[in-house]
Amino acid sequence: MSTDTPGAPAAQDEPLIRVDALRKVFKGRHGRPDVTAVDGVAFTVGRGESLAVVGESGSGKTTVARMITGLEQPTSGTIEVAGRVRSPGRAGAAERRRRARETQIVFQDPYGSLDPRQRVRDALGEILALHFDLSRAARTDRVEELLGQVGLDARVADALPRAMSGGQRQRVAIAKALATRPSVLVLDEAVAALDVSIQAQVLNLLADIRAASGISFLFISHDLAVVRQVTDRAVVMRNGVIVEENTTADLLDHPSHPYTRLLRASVPGPGWTPRRRSAEAASG
């Protein structure tokens, strides 16, 4: 095991991400008690693997994602990415750039992660200029390659976010995340705000990207139906702790923990309609 500086890349058979005893406590304000959002979480993500972290709002799953990507600092525990233990405290500029080439995150709201005044071409080009020594022509080619990778026409390069649909904006957000060629893509409810038909398109796109590139996914979601489509394994979080872990298929088909069974029972089945569900709830 190595630390950030120096550190050798992990061996191919080693987990790409290793999280151990991860804990996050948010200090209470104005006399309120501290809140433990994550408590003793441990899991691994293999190279090319897709791991789901599922749970309801407030379960701690997004806090885990934010700690792995460096947006939050853990209170205690360790995060190891590509064989390097993430050192506590704020990282310097060079270290932040290096980490950005390891992990990237895609958020639920694509509009919030895009500069409304910046055209797609410039948003992608800015990332490429920061991380790679490319000529202007090479950057243009790479922008077109990234847009093609997420299923967008090259003409979108000149568009502003307000001129695009929600699905197009999320594809651009994914392209931005892929621009650094990361080893891990963290998807934090990345399809939750999309219409069901667009969700299916983006999920198919993500599956194609993983198959073509070998990238690993950490898929944060409350939606078990979505998780089944794009992940190999899943962990279930409740109140900041992991209550169950298994392959995605076994966890969803044969859940062992009562909370997982409750989540599974909340997924609409064949023939479900809102009117029917309301009637069932009223009679129950």
Short mmCIF file of C-alpha atoms in Angstrom, two decimals:
data_model
loop_
_atom_site.label_atom_id
_atom_site.label_comp_id
_atom_site.label_asym_id
_atom_site.label_seq_id
_atom_site.Cartn_x
_atom_site.Cartn_y
_atom_site.Cartn_z
CA MET A 1 0.00 0.00 0.00
CA SER A 2 1.37 3.43 -0.89
CA THR A 3 0.55 7.03 -0.15
CA ASP A 4 -0.20 9.96 -2.47
CA THR A 5 3.39 11.13 -2.82
CA PRO A 6 5.12 9.04 -3.93
CA GLY A 7 3.03 6.03 -4.95
CA ALA A 8 2.99 3.29 -7.52
CA PRO A 9 -0.14 2.37 -9.47
CA ALA A 10 -2.10 -0.60 -8.19
CA ALA A 11 -1.52 -4.01 -9.74
CA GLN A 12 -4.12 -5.14 -12.24
CA ASP A 13 -5.63 -7.69 -9.86
CA GLU A 14 -5.86 -5.22 -6.96
CA PRO A 15 -9.11 -3.31 -6.30
CA LEU A 16 -9.19 0.08 -7.96
CA ILE A 17 -10.98 1.57 -4.95
CA ARG A 18 -10.65 0.34 -1.40
CA VAL A 19 -12.64 2.05 1.35
CA ASP A 20 -12.16 1.00 4.98
CA ALA A 21 -13.77 2.17 8.23
CA LEU A 22 -14.95 5.34 6.50
CA ARG A 23 -16.68 7.80 8.82
CA LYS A 24 -18.06 11.29 8.35
CA VAL A 25 -19.44 13.44 11.16
CA PHE A 26 -20.97 16.83 10.36
CA LYS A 27 -20.64 19.29 13.22
CA GLY A 28 -23.93 20.58 14.58
CA ARG A 29 -24.59 24.30 14.37
CA HIS A 30 -26.33 26.65 16.75
CA GLY A 31 -26.25 24.16 19.61
CA ARG A 32 -27.55 21.25 17.56
CA PRO A 33 -25.92 17.82 18.00
CA ASP A 34 -23.38 16.45 15.54
CA VAL A 35 -24.72 14.25 12.73
CA THR A 36 -22.94 11.02 11.80
CA ALA A 37 -23.67 10.65 8.08
CA VAL A 38 -21.35 7.69 7.41
CA ASP A 39 -20.16 5.25 10.04
CA GLY A 40 -17.66 2.44 9.43
CA VAL A 41 -18.31 1.91 5.71
CA ALA A 42 -16.00 -0.51 3.87
CA PHE A 43 -16.09 -1.86 0.30
CA THR A 44 -13.95 -2.33 -2.80
CA VAL A 45 -14.45 -1.63 -6.50
CA GLY A 46 -12.51 -3.75 -8.99
CA ARG A 47 -11.05 -2.62 -12.29
CA GLY A 48 -13.83 -2.50 -14.86
CA GLU A 49 -16.44 -3.29 -12.21
CA SER A 50 -19.69 -1.42 -11.59
CA LEU A 51 -20.71 -1.19 -7.93
CA ALA A 52 -24.04 0.23 -6.78
CA VAL A 53 -24.46 2.04 -3.48
CA VAL A 54 -28.18 2.13 -2.83
CA GLY A 55 -30.40 3.55 -0.13
CA GLU A 56 -33.01 6.17 0.59
CA SER A 57 -32.31 9.88 0.92
CA GLY A 58 -30.25 10.45 4.05
CA SER A 59 -28.68 6.99 4.01
CA GLY A 60 -25.19 8.43 3.53
CA LYS A 61 -24.58 7.17 0.00
CA THR A 62 -23.95 10.60 -1.55
CA THR A 63 -21.62 11.55 1.30
CA VAL A 64 -19.57 8.44 0.50
CA ALA A 65 -19.39 9.49 -3.16
CA ARG A 66 -18.32 13.01 -2.23
CA MET A 67 -15.55 11.72 0.03
CA ILE A 68 -14.19 9.40 -2.66
CA THR A 69 -14.05 12.26 -5.16
CA GLY A 70 -12.51 14.66 -2.64
CA LEU A 71 -15.50 16.97 -2.29
CA GLU A 72 -15.77 16.07 1.40
CA GLN A 73 -13.04 15.17 3.86
CA PRO A 74 -13.56 12.00 5.94
CA THR A 75 -13.63 12.33 9.72
CA SER A 76 -11.74 9.02 9.88
CA GLY A 77 -11.04 5.90 7.85
CA THR A 78 -9.11 5.38 4.65
CA ILE A 79 -9.77 5.79 0.94
CA GLU A 80 -7.36 4.12 -1.44
CA VAL A 81 -7.57 4.72 -5.19
CA ALA A 82 -5.31 2.98 -7.69
CA GLY A 83 -3.01 1.81 -4.91
CA ARG A 84 -2.60 5.25 -3.31
CA VAL A 85 -4.06 6.18 0.05
CA ARG A 86 -5.75 9.58 -0.12
CA SER A 87 -3.97 11.76 2.42
CA PRO A 88 -6.19 13.76 4.81
CA GLY A 89 -6.48 17.50 4.42
CA ARG A 90 -6.78 19.74 1.41
CA ALA A 91 -4.73 18.61 -1.58
CA GLY A 92 -2.55 20.96 -3.61
CA ALA A 93 -3.29 21.92 -7.20
CA ALA A 94 -1.04 19.28 -8.77
CA GLU A 95 -2.48 16.56 -6.55
CA ARG A 96 -6.05 17.64 -7.36
CA ARG A 97 -5.29 17.38 -11.08
CA ARG A 98 -3.83 13.91 -10.59
CA ARG A 99 -6.89 12.78 -8.65
CA ALA A 100 -9.13 14.23 -11.36
CA ARG A 101 -7.47 11.83 -13.79
CA GLU A 102 -8.41 8.95 -11.46
CA THR A 103 -11.98 9.77 -10.42
CA GLN A 104 -14.71 11.96 -11.85
CA ILE A 105 -18.30 12.50 -10.72
CA VAL A 106 -21.54 13.06 -12.65
CA PHE A 107 -24.31 14.72 -10.64
CA GLN A 108 -28.09 14.42 -10.81
CA ASP A 109 -28.64 17.94 -12.14
CA PRO A 110 -26.58 18.44 -15.31
CA TYR A 111 -27.58 22.10 -15.63
CA GLY A 112 -26.03 22.84 -12.25
CA SER A 113 -22.68 21.40 -13.35
CA LEU A 114 -22.52 23.33 -16.64
CA ASP A 115 -21.62 27.00 -17.04
CA PRO A 116 -24.73 28.55 -18.66
CA ARG A 117 -22.52 31.04 -20.56
CA GLN A 118 -20.06 28.47 -21.90
CA ARG A 119 -20.49 26.56 -25.13
CA VAL A 120 -19.94 22.82 -25.04
CA ARG A 121 -16.79 23.06 -27.14
CA ASP A 122 -15.21 25.50 -24.69
CA ALA A 123 -16.28 23.53 -21.61
CA LEU A 124 -14.61 20.38 -22.91
CA GLY A 125 -11.61 22.23 -24.34
CA GLU A 126 -10.95 23.89 -20.99
CA ILE A 127 -10.63 20.50 -19.27
CA LEU A 128 -8.40 19.12 -22.02
CA ALA A 129 -6.11 22.17 -21.85
CA LEU A 130 -5.74 21.76 -18.08
CA HIS A 131 -4.84 18.07 -18.16
CA PHE A 132 -3.18 17.39 -21.51
CA ASP A 133 -0.61 19.03 -23.74
CA LEU A 134 -2.59 19.08 -26.98
CA SER A 135 -2.47 21.30 -30.02
CA ARG A 136 -5.58 23.28 -30.96
CA ALA A 137 -6.35 20.79 -33.73
CA ALA A 138 -5.88 17.83 -31.41
CA ARG A 139 -8.22 19.41 -28.84
CA THR A 140 -10.85 19.94 -31.54
CA ASP A 141 -10.56 16.30 -32.58
CA ARG A 142 -10.78 15.14 -28.96
CA VAL A 143 -13.90 17.26 -28.34
CA GLU A 144 -15.59 15.62 -31.33
CA GLU A 145 -14.45 12.21 -30.09
CA LEU A 146 -15.93 12.83 -26.64
CA LEU A 147 -19.23 14.00 -28.10
CA GLY A 148 -19.38 10.91 -30.27
CA GLN A 149 -18.60 8.74 -27.26
CA VAL A 150 -21.74 10.02 -25.52
CA GLY A 151 -23.90 9.85 -28.63
CA LEU A 152 -24.03 13.55 -29.50
CA ASP A 153 -23.67 15.13 -32.91
CA ALA A 154 -20.62 17.34 -33.39
CA ARG A 155 -22.98 20.29 -33.98
CA VAL A 156 -23.78 20.26 -30.25
CA ALA A 157 -20.25 21.59 -29.67
CA ASP A 158 -21.44 25.13 -30.39
CA ALA A 159 -24.55 24.95 -28.20
CA LEU A 160 -25.15 26.61 -24.83
CA PRO A 161 -26.71 24.51 -22.03
CA ARG A 162 -30.06 26.32 -22.25
CA ALA A 163 -30.41 25.26 -25.91
CA MET A 164 -30.16 21.56 -25.07
CA SER A 165 -32.60 19.03 -23.63
CA GLY A 166 -32.06 17.49 -20.19
CA GLY A 167 -30.82 14.28 -21.77
CA GLN A 168 -28.34 16.17 -23.97
CA ARG A 169 -27.06 18.16 -21.01
CA GLN A 170 -26.48 14.97 -19.01
CA ARG A 171 -24.59 13.48 -21.95
CA VAL A 172 -22.40 16.60 -22.02
CA ALA A 173 -21.81 16.22 -18.27
CA ILE A 174 -20.71 12.62 -18.87
CA ALA A 175 -18.42 13.78 -21.69
CA LYS A 176 -16.83 16.33 -19.34
CA ALA A 177 -16.23 13.59 -16.78
CA LEU A 178 -14.67 11.33 -19.41
CA ALA A 179 -12.40 14.07 -20.74
CA THR A 180 -9.65 13.35 -18.19
CA ARG A 181 -9.74 9.62 -19.06
CA PRO A 182 -10.53 8.64 -15.45
CA SER A 183 -10.33 5.10 -14.12
CA VAL A 184 -13.50 5.53 -12.06
CA LEU A 185 -16.74 7.34 -12.89
CA VAL A 186 -18.93 8.14 -9.89
CA LEU A 187 -22.56 8.56 -10.95
CA ASP A 188 -24.58 10.26 -8.22
CA GLU A 189 -28.27 9.72 -9.13
CA ALA A 190 -27.13 10.58 -12.65
CA VAL A 191 -30.35 9.50 -14.37
CA ALA A 192 -32.84 10.29 -11.61
CA ALA A 193 -33.94 13.62 -13.13
CA LEU A 194 -34.49 12.22 -16.63
CA ASP A 195 -37.67 10.92 -18.22
CA VAL A 196 -37.93 7.13 -18.22
CA SER A 197 -37.29 6.81 -21.96
CA ILE A 198 -34.23 9.08 -21.74
CA GLN A 199 -33.06 7.17 -18.66
CA ALA A 200 -32.99 3.98 -20.70
CA GLN A 201 -30.93 5.65 -23.44
CA VAL A 202 -28.38 7.03 -20.97
CA LEU A 203 -28.12 3.71 -19.13
CA ASN A 204 -27.46 1.91 -22.44
CA LEU A 205 -24.88 4.58 -23.25
CA LEU A 206 -23.11 4.03 -19.92
CA ALA A 207 -23.07 0.27 -20.46
CA ASP A 208 -21.50 0.78 -23.89
CA ILE A 209 -18.88 3.16 -22.48
CA ARG A 210 -17.88 0.67 -19.78
CA ALA A 211 -17.69 -2.19 -22.26
CA ALA A 212 -15.53 -0.17 -24.66
CA SER A 213 -13.20 1.51 -22.15
CA GLY A 214 -13.01 -0.80 -19.13
CA ILE A 215 -13.81 2.10 -16.82
CA SER A 216 -15.17 1.34 -13.33
CA PHE A 217 -18.47 2.76 -12.10
CA LEU A 218 -19.56 3.69 -8.60
CA PHE A 219 -23.29 4.06 -9.12
CA ILE A 220 -25.16 5.96 -6.39
CA SER A 221 -28.91 5.44 -6.61
CA HIS A 222 -32.17 4.92 -4.77
CA ASP A 223 -33.69 3.23 -7.82
CA LEU A 224 -33.23 -0.55 -7.73
CA ALA A 225 -34.64 -0.99 -11.23
CA VAL A 226 -31.88 1.24 -12.59
CA VAL A 227 -29.22 -0.50 -10.51
CA ARG A 228 -30.06 -3.88 -12.00
CA GLN A 229 -29.27 -2.65 -15.50
CA VAL A 230 -25.81 -1.22 -14.97
CA THR A 231 -24.08 -2.79 -11.94
CA ASP A 232 -22.39 -6.07 -11.03
CA ARG A 233 -22.47 -5.78 -7.24
CA ALA A 234 -24.42 -3.66 -4.79
CA VAL A 235 -24.18 -2.47 -1.22
CA VAL A 236 -27.22 -1.21 0.67
CA MET A 237 -26.84 1.70 3.09
CA ARG A 238 -29.15 2.74 5.88
CA ASN A 239 -28.48 5.45 8.45
CA GLY A 240 -24.84 5.69 7.41
CA VAL A 241 -23.93 2.00 7.58
CA ILE A 242 -23.89 -0.86 5.08
CA VAL A 243 -26.59 -3.39 5.94
CA GLU A 244 -26.18 -5.78 3.02
CA GLU A 245 -23.77 -6.55 0.17
CA ASN A 246 -24.05 -9.04 -2.66
CA THR A 247 -24.04 -9.39 -6.41
CA THR A 248 -26.73 -7.10 -7.80
CA ALA A 249 -28.83 -9.96 -9.15
CA ASP A 250 -28.77 -11.95 -5.90
CA LEU A 251 -29.34 -8.89 -3.73
CA LEU A 252 -32.39 -7.85 -5.71
CA ASP A 253 -33.81 -11.34 -6.25
CA HIS A 254 -33.03 -12.74 -2.79
CA PRO A 255 -32.60 -9.84 -0.35
CA SER A 256 -31.70 -10.97 3.16
CA HIS A 257 -31.93 -7.78 5.22
CA PRO A 258 -35.42 -6.44 6.11
CA TYR A 259 -34.49 -2.97 4.85
CA THR A 260 -33.36 -4.36 1.49
CA ARG A 261 -36.59 -6.32 1.25
CA LEU A 262 -38.51 -3.12 1.93
CA LEU A 263 -36.64 -1.29 -0.82
CA ARG A 264 -37.22 -4.22 -3.18
CA ALA A 265 -40.95 -4.27 -2.41
CA SER A 266 -41.21 -0.58 -3.32
CA VAL A 267 -40.15 -1.22 -6.94
CA PRO A 268 -43.26 -1.24 -9.18
CA GLY A 269 -43.90 -4.60 -10.83
CA PRO A 270 -45.75 -5.57 -14.02
CA GLY A 271 -49.25 -4.12 -14.17
CA TRP A 272 -48.50 -1.39 -11.64
CA THR A 273 -50.37 1.89 -12.05
CA PRO A 274 -50.48 4.91 -9.70
CA ARG A 275 -54.25 4.50 -9.29
CA ARG A 276 -53.91 0.83 -8.36
CA ARG A 277 -51.08 1.55 -5.93
CA SER A 278 -53.13 4.32 -4.26
CA ALA A 279 -56.08 1.96 -3.85
CA GLU A 280 -53.86 -0.72 -2.35
CA ALA A 281 -52.37 1.78 0.10
CA ALA A 282 -55.81 3.01 1.12
CA SER A 283 -57.10 -0.53 1.71
CA GLY A 284 -53.97 -1.46 3.65
#
